[in-house]
Coordinates of C-alpha atoms in Angstrom, one line a residue:
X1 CA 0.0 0.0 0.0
X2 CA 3.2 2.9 0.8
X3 CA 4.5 1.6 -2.8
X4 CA 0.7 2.9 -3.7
X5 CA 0.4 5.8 -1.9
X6 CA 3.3 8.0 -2.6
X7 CA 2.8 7.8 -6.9
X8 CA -0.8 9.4 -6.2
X9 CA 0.6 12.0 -2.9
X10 CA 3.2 13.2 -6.2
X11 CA 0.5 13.1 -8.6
X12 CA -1.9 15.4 -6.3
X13 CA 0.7 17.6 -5.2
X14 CA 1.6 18.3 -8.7
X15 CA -1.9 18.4 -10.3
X16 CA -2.6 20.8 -7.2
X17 CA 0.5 22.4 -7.9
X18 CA -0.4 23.4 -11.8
X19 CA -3.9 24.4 -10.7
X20 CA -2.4 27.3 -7.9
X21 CA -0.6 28.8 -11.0
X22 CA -3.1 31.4 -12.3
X23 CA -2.1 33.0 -15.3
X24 CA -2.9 36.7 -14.9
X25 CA -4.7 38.3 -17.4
X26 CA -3.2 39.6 -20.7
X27 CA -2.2 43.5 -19.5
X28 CA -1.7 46.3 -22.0
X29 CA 1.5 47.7 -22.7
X30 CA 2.0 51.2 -23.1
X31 CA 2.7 52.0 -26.8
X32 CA 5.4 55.0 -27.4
X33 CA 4.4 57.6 -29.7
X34 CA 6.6 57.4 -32.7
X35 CA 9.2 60.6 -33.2
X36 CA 8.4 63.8 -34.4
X37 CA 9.6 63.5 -38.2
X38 CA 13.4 65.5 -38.3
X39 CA 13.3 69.0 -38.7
X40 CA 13.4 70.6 -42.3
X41 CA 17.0 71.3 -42.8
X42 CA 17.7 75.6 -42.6
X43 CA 20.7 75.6 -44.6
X44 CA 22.4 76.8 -41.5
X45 CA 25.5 75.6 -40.0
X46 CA 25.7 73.7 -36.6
X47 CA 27.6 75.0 -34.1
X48 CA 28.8 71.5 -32.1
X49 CA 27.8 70.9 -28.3
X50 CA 31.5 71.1 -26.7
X51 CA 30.0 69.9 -23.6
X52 CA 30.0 66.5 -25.1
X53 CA 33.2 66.7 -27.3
X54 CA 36.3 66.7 -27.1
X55 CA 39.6 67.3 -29.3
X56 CA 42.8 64.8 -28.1
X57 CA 45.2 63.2 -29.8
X58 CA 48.3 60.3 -29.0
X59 CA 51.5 61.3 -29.3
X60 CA 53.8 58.3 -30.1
X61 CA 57.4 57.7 -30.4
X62 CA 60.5 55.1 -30.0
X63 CA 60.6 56.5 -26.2
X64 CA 57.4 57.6 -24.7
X65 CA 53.3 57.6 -25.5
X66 CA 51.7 61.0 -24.2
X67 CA 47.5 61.3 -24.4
X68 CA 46.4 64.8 -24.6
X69 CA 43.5 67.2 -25.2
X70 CA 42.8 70.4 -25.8
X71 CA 40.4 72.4 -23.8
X72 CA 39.7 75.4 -26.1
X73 CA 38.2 74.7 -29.1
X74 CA 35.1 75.7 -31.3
X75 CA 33.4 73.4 -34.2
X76 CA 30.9 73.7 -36.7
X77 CA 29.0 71.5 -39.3
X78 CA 27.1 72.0 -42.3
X79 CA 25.0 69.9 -43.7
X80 CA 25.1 68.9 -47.4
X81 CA 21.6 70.9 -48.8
X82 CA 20.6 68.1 -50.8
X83 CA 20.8 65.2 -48.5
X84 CA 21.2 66.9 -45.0
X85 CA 20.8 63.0 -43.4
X86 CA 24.3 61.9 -45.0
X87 CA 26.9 63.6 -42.7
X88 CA 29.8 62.1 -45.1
X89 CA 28.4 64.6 -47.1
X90 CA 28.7 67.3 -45.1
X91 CA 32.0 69.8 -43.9
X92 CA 33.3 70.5 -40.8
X93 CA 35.7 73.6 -39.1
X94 CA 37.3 73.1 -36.1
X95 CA 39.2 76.0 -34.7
X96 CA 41.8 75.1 -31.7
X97 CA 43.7 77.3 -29.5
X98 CA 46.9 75.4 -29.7
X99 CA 48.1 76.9 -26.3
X100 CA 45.5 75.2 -24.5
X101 CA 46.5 71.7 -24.9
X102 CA 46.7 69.3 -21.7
X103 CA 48.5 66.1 -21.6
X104 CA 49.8 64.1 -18.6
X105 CA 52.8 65.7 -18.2
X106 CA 53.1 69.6 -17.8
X107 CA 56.4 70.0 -19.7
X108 CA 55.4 67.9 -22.2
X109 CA 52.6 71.0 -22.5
X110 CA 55.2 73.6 -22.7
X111 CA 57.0 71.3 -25.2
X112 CA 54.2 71.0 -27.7
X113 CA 54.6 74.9 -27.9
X114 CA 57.8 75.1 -29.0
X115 CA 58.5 75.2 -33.2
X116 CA 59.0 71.4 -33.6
X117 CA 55.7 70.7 -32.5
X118 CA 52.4 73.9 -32.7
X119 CA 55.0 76.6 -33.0
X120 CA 52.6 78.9 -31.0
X121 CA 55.2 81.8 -31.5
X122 CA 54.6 82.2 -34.8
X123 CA 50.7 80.0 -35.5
X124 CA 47.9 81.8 -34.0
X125 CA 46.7 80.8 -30.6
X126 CA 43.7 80.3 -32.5
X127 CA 44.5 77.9 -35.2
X128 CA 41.9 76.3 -37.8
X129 CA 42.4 72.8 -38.6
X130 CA 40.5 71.3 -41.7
X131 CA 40.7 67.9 -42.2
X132 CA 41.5 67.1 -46.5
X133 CA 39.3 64.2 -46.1
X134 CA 37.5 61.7 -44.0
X135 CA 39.4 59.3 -44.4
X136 CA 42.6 61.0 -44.4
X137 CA 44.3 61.0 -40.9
X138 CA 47.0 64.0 -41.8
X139 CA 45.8 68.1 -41.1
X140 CA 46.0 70.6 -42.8
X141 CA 47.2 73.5 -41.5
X142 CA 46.9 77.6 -42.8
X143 CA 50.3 79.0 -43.2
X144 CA 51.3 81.5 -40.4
X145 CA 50.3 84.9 -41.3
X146 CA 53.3 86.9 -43.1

């Protein structure tokens, strides 16, 4: 009779088990209104947020690595007319006070000053860098003012 009795005690228990489960009832979810459609492009140029930019670079050679930044800079994009979505399409100015670069070493900083490196005796404090392409990883640079 015990060989008997625990088969139908696990059978109950389960059976009771699957009954206690109550599915709850099907709940709406809250649907998200879709975006606003982009705004018409104004043909104006963009001036970019430098609270969430930043200019830096990597300085490498056979000796030493140095990361730096700069922290006075100004940027602006403008969008291609004709397809204003494709940003290869459209061109960018940066202007960078050279003087204000920031590495992790402060004579490294005065270094980068001198003529082998920004030349900031003889380039502008405020210096405009234009890339020649996106893809290109050398700058450009204006020629010092005569």
């Amino acid at each position: 009779m015990k060989k008997f009795a625990f088969p139908v005690l696990l059978t109950s228990l389960t059976l009771a088990a699957c009954q206690a489960s109550v599915t709850p009832e099907l709940q709406e979810v809250p649907v998200e209104p879709e975006p606003a459609a982009a705004a018409a492009f104004d043909g104006e140029a963009k001036t970019v947020d430098m609270t969430q930019s930043s200019v830096s670079f990597e300085g490498k050679s056979s000796i030493i690595n140095h990361k730096g930044s700069f922290t006075t800079y100004s940027a602006n994009v403008t969008l291609d007319e004709t397809d204003p979505a494709d940003l290869e399409k459209a061109s960018i100015t940066a202007a960078v006070d050279l003087t204000s670069v920031v590495t992790d070493t402060a004579a490294v900083d005065g270094h980068f000053q001198r003529e082998d490196f920004f030349n900031t005796a003889v380039y502008p404090p405020q210096h405009s860098l234009l890339p020649r392409s996106r893809h290109s990883e050398t700058i450009s640079t204006q020629s010092p003012a005569t």
